[in-house]
XYZ file of C-alpha atoms in Angstrom:
78
model
C 282.584 220.881 283.712
C 282.632 217.213 284.706
C 281.528 216.064 281.270
C 283.918 218.463 279.478
C 286.861 217.185 281.467
C 285.972 213.628 280.533
C 285.753 214.488 276.808
C 289.335 214.047 275.854
C 288.635 214.855 272.174
C 287.042 218.243 272.939
C 288.738 221.155 271.191
C 287.976 224.639 272.255
C 287.524 226.720 275.392
C 284.663 226.913 277.860
C 284.208 229.640 280.453
C 281.860 228.885 283.342
C 280.314 232.239 284.349
C 278.369 232.803 287.541
C 276.410 236.064 287.204
C 276.154 238.403 290.186
C 273.021 240.490 290.681
C 271.041 238.236 288.397
C 267.696 238.790 290.086
C 267.742 242.609 289.776
C 268.851 242.638 286.115
C 272.146 244.414 286.751
C 274.713 241.622 286.654
C 275.018 240.784 282.951
C 275.313 244.409 281.786
C 278.017 245.090 284.340
C 279.949 241.968 283.328
C 279.907 243.049 279.704
C 280.859 246.641 280.578
C 283.820 245.410 282.584
C 285.097 243.522 279.564
C 284.393 239.897 280.540
C 283.427 238.909 276.948
C 286.604 240.407 275.503
C 288.887 239.261 278.298
C 288.009 235.600 277.805
C 287.221 235.860 274.066
C 283.622 234.702 274.566
C 281.614 234.435 271.387
C 278.489 232.573 272.629
C 276.680 232.329 275.940
C 274.367 229.556 276.987
C 272.576 230.289 280.238
C 270.862 228.126 282.753
C 268.536 229.017 285.585
C 267.128 226.741 288.235
C 263.503 225.949 287.735
C 261.402 224.207 290.435
C 259.514 221.276 289.019
C 262.284 219.935 286.835
C 263.766 216.707 288.207
C 267.300 216.785 289.641
C 269.824 215.903 286.934
C 267.680 217.210 284.072
C 267.279 220.579 282.436
C 264.745 222.149 280.071
C 265.635 223.694 276.751
C 263.813 225.863 274.178
C 264.506 228.303 271.377
C 264.562 231.948 272.315
C 264.348 233.680 275.701
C 262.807 232.122 278.787
C 262.501 233.525 282.305
C 263.849 236.829 281.032
C 261.972 239.471 283.008
C 262.403 242.005 285.764
C 259.271 243.317 287.365
C 258.927 246.045 289.976
C 255.820 247.318 291.753
C 254.917 249.577 294.634
C 252.582 248.744 297.468
C 250.957 251.583 299.382
C 249.563 250.697 302.806
C 247.087 253.195 304.182
């Protein structure tokens, strides 16, 4: 947001989205079902996730999905 506000020649719209329930895999689907994409005319989404090990002020990038998983397991104590 800071860089976009400083770019006086930027033309377009940007929506900063903070996803609820991200860790359990429910947030994005609910946001889409509730019409977020249509309400703000969003055509592309670029996501970021914190990642320990990357220096402050830097971010990693790659093609395709990364860190896209939801795992569940049961533990039985006898």
